[in-house]
GROMACS .gro file of C-alpha atoms in nm:
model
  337
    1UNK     CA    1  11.915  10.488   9.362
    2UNK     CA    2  11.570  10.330   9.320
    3UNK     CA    3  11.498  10.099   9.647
    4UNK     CA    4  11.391   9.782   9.417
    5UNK     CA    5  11.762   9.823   9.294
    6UNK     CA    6  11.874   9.799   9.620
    7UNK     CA    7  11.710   9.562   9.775
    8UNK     CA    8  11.753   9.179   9.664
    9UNK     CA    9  11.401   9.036   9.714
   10UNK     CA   10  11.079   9.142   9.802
   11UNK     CA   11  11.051   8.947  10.159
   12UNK     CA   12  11.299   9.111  10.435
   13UNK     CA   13  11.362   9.096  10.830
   14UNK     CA   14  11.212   9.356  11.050
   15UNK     CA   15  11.431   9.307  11.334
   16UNK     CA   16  11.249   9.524  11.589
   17UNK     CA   17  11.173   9.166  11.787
   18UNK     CA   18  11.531   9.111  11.850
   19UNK     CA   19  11.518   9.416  12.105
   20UNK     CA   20  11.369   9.214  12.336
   21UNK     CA   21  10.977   9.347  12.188
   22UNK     CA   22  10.734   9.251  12.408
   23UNK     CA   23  10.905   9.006  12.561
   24UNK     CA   24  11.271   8.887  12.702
   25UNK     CA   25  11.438   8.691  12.427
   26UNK     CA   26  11.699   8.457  12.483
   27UNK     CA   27  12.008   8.479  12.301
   28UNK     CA   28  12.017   8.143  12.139
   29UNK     CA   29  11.636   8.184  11.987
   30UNK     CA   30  11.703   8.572  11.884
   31UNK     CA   31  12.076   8.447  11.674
   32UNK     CA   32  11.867   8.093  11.547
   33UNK     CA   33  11.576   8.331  11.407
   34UNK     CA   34  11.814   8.525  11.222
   35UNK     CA   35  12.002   8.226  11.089
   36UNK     CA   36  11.682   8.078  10.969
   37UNK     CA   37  11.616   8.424  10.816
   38UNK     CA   38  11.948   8.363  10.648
   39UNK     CA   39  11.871   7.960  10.593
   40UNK     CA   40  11.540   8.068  10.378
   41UNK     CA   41  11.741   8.300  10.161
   42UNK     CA   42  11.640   8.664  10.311
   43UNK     CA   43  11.889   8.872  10.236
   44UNK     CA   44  11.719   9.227  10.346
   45UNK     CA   45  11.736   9.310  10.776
   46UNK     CA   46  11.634   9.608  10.870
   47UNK     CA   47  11.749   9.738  11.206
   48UNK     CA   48  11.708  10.084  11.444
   49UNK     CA   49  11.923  10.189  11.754
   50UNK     CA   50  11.569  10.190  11.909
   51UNK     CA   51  11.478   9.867  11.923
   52UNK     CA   52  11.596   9.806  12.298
   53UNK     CA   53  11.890  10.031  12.318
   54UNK     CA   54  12.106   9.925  12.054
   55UNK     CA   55  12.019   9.519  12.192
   56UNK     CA   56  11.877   9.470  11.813
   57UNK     CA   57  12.155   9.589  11.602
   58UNK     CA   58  12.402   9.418  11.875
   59UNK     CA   59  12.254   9.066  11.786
   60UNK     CA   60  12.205   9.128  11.427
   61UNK     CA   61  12.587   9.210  11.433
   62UNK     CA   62  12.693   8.882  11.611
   63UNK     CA   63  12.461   8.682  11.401
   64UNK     CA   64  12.536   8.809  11.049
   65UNK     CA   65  12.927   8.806  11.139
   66UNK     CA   66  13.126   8.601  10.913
   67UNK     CA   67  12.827   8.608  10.625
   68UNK     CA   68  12.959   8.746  10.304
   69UNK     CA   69  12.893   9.096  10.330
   70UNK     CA   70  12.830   9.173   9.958
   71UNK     CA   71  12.527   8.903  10.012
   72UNK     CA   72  12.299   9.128  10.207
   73UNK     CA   73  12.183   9.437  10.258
   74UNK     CA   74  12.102   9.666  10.579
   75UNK     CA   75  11.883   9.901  10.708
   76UNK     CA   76  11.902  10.115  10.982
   77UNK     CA   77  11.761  10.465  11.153
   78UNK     CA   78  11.843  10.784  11.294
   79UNK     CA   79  11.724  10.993  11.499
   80UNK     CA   80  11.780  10.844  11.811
   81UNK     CA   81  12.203  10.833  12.035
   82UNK     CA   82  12.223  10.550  12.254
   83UNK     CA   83  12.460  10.617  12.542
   84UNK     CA   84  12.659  10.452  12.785
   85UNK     CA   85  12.453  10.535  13.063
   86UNK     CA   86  12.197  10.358  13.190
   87UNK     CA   87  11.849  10.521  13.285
   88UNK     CA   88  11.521  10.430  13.439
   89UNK     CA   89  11.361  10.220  13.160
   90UNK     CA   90  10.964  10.254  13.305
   91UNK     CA   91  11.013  10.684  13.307
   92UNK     CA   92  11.099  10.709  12.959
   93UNK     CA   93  10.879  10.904  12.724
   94UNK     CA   94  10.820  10.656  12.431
   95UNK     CA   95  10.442  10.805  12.319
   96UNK     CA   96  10.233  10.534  12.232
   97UNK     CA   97  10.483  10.288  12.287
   98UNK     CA   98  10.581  10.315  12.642
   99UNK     CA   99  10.630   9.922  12.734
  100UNK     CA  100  10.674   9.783  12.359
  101UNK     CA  101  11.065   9.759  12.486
  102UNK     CA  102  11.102   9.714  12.856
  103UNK     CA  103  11.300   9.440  12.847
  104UNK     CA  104  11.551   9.574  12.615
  105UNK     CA  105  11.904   9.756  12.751
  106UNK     CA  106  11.855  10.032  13.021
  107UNK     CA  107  12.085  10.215  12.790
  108UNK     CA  108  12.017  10.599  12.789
  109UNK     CA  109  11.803  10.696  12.447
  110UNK     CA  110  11.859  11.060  12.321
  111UNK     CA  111  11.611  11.196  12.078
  112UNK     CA  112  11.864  11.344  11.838
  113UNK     CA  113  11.763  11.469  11.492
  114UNK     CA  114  12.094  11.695  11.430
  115UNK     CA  115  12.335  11.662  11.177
  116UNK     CA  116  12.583  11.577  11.389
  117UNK     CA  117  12.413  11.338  11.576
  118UNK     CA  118  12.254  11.165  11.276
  119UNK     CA  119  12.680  11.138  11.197
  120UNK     CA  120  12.748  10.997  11.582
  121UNK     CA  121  12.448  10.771  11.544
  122UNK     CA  122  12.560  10.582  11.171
  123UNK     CA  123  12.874  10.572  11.347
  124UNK     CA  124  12.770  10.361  11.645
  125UNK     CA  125  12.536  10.152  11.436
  126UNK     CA  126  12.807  10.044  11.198
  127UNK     CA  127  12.988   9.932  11.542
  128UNK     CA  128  12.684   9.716  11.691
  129UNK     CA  129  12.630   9.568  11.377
  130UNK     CA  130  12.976   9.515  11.311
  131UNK     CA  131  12.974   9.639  10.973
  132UNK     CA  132  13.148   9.879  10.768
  133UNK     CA  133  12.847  10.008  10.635
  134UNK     CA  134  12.509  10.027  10.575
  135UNK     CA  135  12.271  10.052  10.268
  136UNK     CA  136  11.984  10.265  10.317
  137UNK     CA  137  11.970  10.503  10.650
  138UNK     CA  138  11.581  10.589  10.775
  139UNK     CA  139  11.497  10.907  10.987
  140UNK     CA  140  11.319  10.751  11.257
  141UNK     CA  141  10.945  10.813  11.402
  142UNK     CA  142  10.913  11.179  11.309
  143UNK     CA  143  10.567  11.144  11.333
  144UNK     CA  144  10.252  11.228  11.593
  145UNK     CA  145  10.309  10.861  11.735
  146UNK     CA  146  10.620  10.975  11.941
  147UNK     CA  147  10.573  11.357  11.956
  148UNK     CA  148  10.215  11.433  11.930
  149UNK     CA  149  10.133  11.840  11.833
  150UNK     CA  150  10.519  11.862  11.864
  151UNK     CA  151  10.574  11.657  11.582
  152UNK     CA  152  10.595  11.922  11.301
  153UNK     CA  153  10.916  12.081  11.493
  154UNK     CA  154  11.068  11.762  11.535
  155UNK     CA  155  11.037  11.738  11.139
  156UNK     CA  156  11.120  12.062  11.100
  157UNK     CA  157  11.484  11.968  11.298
  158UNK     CA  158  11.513  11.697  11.136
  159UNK     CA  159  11.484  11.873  10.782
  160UNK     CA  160  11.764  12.042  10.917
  161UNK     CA  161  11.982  11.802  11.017
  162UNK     CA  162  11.953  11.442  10.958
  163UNK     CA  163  11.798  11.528  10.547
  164UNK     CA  164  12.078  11.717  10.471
  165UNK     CA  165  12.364  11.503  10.631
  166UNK     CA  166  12.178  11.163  10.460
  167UNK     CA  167  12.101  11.371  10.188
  168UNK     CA  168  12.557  11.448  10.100
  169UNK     CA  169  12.615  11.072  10.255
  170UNK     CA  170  12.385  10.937   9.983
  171UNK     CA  171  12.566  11.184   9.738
  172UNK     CA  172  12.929  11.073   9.876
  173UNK     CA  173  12.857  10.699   9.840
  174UNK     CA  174  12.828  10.639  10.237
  175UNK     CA  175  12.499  10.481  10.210
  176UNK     CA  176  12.233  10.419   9.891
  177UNK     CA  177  11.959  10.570   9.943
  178UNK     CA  178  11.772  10.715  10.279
  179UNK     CA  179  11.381  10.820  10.363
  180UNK     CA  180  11.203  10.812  10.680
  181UNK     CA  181  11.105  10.525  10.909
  182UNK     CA  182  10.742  10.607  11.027
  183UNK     CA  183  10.384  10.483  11.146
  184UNK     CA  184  10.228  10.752  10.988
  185UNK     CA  185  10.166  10.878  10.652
  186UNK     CA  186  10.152  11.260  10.705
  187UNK     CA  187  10.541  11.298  10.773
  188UNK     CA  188  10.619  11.141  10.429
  189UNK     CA  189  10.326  11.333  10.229
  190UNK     CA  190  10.524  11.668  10.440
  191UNK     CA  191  10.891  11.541  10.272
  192UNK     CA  192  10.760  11.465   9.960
  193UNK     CA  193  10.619  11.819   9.880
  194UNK     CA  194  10.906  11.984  10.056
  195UNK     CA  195  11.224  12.130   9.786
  196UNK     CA  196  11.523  12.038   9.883
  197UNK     CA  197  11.670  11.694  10.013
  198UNK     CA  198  11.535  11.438   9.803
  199UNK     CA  199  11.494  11.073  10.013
  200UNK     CA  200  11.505  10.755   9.773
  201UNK     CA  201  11.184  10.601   9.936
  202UNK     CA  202  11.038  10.558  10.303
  203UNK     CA  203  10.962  10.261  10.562
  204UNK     CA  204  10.581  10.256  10.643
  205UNK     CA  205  10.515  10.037  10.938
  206UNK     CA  206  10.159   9.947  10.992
  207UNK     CA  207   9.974  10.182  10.740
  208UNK     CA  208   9.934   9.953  10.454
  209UNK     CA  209   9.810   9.635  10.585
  210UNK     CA  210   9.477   9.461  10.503
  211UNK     CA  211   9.352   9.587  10.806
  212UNK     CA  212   9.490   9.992  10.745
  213UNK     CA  213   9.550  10.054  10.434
  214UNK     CA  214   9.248  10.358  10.320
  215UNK     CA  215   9.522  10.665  10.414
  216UNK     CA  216   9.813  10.557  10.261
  217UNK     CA  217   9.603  10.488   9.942
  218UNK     CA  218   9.482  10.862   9.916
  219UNK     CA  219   9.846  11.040   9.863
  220UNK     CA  220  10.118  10.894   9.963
  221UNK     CA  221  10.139  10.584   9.736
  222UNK     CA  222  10.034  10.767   9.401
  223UNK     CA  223  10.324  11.026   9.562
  224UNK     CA  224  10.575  10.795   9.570
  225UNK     CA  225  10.483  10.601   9.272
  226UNK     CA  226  10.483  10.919   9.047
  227UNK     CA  227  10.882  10.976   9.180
  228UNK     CA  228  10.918  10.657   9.090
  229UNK     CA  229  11.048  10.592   9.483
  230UNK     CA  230  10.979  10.286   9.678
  231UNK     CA  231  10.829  10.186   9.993
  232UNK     CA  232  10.925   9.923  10.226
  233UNK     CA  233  10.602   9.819  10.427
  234UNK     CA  234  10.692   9.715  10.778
  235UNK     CA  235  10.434   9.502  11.033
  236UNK     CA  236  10.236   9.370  10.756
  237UNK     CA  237  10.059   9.195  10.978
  238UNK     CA  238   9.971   9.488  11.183
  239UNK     CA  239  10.146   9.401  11.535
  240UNK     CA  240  10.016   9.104  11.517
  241UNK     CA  241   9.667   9.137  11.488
  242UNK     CA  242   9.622   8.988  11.175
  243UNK     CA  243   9.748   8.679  11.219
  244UNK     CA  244   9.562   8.571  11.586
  245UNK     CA  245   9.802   8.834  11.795
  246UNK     CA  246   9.657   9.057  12.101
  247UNK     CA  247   9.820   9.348  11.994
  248UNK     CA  248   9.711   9.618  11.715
  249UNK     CA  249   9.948   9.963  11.702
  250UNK     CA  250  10.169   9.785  11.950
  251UNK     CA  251   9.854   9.805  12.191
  252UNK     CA  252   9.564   9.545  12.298
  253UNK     CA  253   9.396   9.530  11.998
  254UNK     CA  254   9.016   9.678  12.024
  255UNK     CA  255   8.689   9.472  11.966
  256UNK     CA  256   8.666   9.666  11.644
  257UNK     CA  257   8.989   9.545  11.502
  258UNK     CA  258   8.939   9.180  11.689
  259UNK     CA  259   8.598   9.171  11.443
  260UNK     CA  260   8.773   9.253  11.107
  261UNK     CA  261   9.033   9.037  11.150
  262UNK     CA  262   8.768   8.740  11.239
  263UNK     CA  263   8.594   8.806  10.914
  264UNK     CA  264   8.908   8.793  10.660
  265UNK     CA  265   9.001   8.525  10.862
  266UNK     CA  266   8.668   8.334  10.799
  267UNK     CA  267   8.670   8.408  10.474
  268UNK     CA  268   9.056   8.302  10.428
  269UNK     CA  269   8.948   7.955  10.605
  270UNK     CA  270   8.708   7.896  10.369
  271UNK     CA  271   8.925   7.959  10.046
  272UNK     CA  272   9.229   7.746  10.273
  273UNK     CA  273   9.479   8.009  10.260
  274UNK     CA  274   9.679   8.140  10.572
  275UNK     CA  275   9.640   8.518  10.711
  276UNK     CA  276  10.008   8.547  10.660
  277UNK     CA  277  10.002   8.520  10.282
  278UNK     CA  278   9.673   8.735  10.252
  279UNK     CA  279   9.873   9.039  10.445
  280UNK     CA  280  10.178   8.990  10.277
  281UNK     CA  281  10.048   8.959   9.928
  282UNK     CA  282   9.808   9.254   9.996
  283UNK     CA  283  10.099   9.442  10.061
  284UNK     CA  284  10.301   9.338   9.706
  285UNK     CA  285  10.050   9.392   9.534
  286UNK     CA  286  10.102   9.801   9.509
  287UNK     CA  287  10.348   9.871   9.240
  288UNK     CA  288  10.489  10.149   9.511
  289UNK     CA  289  10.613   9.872   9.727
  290UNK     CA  290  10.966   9.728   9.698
  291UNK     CA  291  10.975   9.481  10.011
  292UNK     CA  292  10.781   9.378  10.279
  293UNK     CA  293  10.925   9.305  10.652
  294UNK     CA  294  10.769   9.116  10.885
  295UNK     CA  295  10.912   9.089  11.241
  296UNK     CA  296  11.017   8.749  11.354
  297UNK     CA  297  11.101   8.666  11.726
  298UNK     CA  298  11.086   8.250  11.684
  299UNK     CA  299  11.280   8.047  11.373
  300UNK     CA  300  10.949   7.917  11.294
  301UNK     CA  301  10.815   8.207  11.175
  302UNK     CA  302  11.050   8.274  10.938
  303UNK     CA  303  10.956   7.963  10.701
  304UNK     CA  304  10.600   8.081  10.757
  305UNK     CA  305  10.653   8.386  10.589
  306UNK     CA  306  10.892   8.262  10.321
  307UNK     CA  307  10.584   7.998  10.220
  308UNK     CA  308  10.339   8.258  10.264
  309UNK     CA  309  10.485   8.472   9.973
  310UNK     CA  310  10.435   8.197   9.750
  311UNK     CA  311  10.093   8.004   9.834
  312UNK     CA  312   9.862   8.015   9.566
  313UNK     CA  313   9.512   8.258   9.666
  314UNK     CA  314   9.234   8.204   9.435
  315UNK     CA  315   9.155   8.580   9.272
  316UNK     CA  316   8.818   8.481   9.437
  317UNK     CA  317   8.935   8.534   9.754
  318UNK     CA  318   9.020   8.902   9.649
  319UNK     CA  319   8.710   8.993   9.529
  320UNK     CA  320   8.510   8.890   9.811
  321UNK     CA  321   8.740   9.072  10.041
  322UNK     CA  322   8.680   9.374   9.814
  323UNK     CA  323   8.299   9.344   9.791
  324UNK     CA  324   8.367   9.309  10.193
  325UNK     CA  325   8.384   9.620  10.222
  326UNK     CA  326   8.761   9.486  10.378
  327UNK     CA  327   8.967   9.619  10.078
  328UNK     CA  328   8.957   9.972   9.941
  329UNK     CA  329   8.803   9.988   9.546
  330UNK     CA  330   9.103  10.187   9.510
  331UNK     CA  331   9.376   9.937   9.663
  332UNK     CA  332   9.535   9.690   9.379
  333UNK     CA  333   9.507   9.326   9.481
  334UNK     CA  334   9.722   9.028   9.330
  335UNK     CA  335   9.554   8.875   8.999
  336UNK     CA  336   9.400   9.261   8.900
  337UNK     CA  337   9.065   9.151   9.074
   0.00000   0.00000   0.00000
């Protein structure tokens, strides 16, 4: 099933913040975020056992009980057991994102791309989020991020495992559709010339954003376009970055990054529109994109968003960006500038 016909709008909830990301959350402002999520009519959350040990999909769970479940729709990712035991939080091997979730549960993570743990790890989801099931299932960060020059292996076990067990689920009626969860385009261009399993569309965190965007545009958009697939583009505003954050990639943004986002930002001052409605309508604008999620940590943010999606930006604004130098000729911008 297409992802558009899945998903009921085109804003969603990234709920990697409610792992404790970055920082240690309190209860009360992680279950009033999602209820103003819920408030401001997003219907979409999408959810991994990652973010901080199962501590995401745990409050999700608590907060979304007693909602109507035929109202929403879920997300979540495999590739990754939490266990019962605890382990030393600082000595885990996360790649590039070694402290992103200190804070979160000491809970044990097991890289696990088998088809029975892919089985075991829908399972436990379903029981943190307190649900009998789940729409669309994502194979999680099988990409150079986590596993560097081991990365192609981890696919390769994964195309194995978790794509054929997702692949019969989807076919059985367990879940809609399933794809990968990445931060990097190469996995996805890898699935989508591989025979066999056939995903329904893919989470792309962070690689088509105002301030990323050039890769993506080459292949794997006109890929998934052509298979008339979807993509769901996760951290529009690129950890942060975009909108006045100090992180980029889930790291201290560099001076590089700090400079590009100054100039849209100029340029977005002058035309009176907010960086959150630039990154998110960038994002929309690609006819291969079926939702965007930003993360949200603070109920504020969440009416933000929802009012970013709709403010009016001049077509002007567009083509400046564009003969910026900001916007790739080849990227499709809101108004057809």
């Amino acid at each position: 099933m297409a992802l558009k016909d899945i998903l009921p709008s085109k804003l969603g909830f990234g709920a990697a913040p409610l792992g404790n990301m970055f920082r240690d959350i309190p209860e009360e402002e992680a279950r009033a975020t999602v209820e103003a999520a819920w408030h401001d009519g997003i219907r979409y959350f999408d959810n991994a056992p990652f973010y901080g040990a199962g501590l995401a999909e745990i409050r999700l769970g608590d907060a979304l009980v007693g909602k109507p479940r035929d109202e929403y729709v879920i997300s979540t990712k495999v590739g990754r057991v939490i266990l019962d035991e605890v382990e030393d939080v600082s000595a885990r091997d996360l790649g590039e994102k070694g402290d992103v979730f200190k804070h979160g549960r000491p809970n044990r993570i097991v890289n696990d791309y088998s088809e029975d743990a892919t089985l075991r790890s829908i399972e436990d989801s379903l029981k943190r989020l307190k649900t009998d099931r789940i729409e669309i299932a994502w194979v999680h960060d099988v990409a150079q991020d986590f596993y560097g020059d081991e990365w192609v292996g981890i696919f390769e076990s994964a195309r194995k495992g978790a794509f054929k067990a997702l692949d019969r689920l989807r076919d059985e009626g367990v879940v809609k559709a399933w794809g990968l969860g990445v931060n990097r385009v190469e996995p996805i261009e890898l699935l989508l010339e591989l025979e066999g399993p056939k995903p329904d569309g893919f989470l792309l965190a962070g690689r088509y954003t105002l301030l990323d965007h050039d890769r993506a545009l080459q292949r794997v958009m006109p890929m998934v376009a052509e298979r008339g697939l979807g993509i769901v583009v996760g951290g529009p505003y690129s950890s942060g970055a975009l909108v006045g954050g100090p992180n980029f990639e889930y790291a201290p943004a560099t001076p590089e990054i700090l400079a590009r986002v100054a100039s849209i930002k100029a340029l977005a001052d002058r035309y009176g529109i907010s960086m959150k409605a630039a990154g998110l309508q960038f994002a929309l604008a690609n006819p291969a994109v079926a939702a965007v999620i930003p993360g949200a940590s603070r109920p504020g943010r969440i009416a933000e968003d929802t009012a970013a999606l709709n403010e009016a930006v001049p077509v002007d604004f567009w083509r400046e960006l564009r003969a910026a130098g900001v916007v790739n000729p080849a990227a499709p911008v809101p108004g057809g500038a």
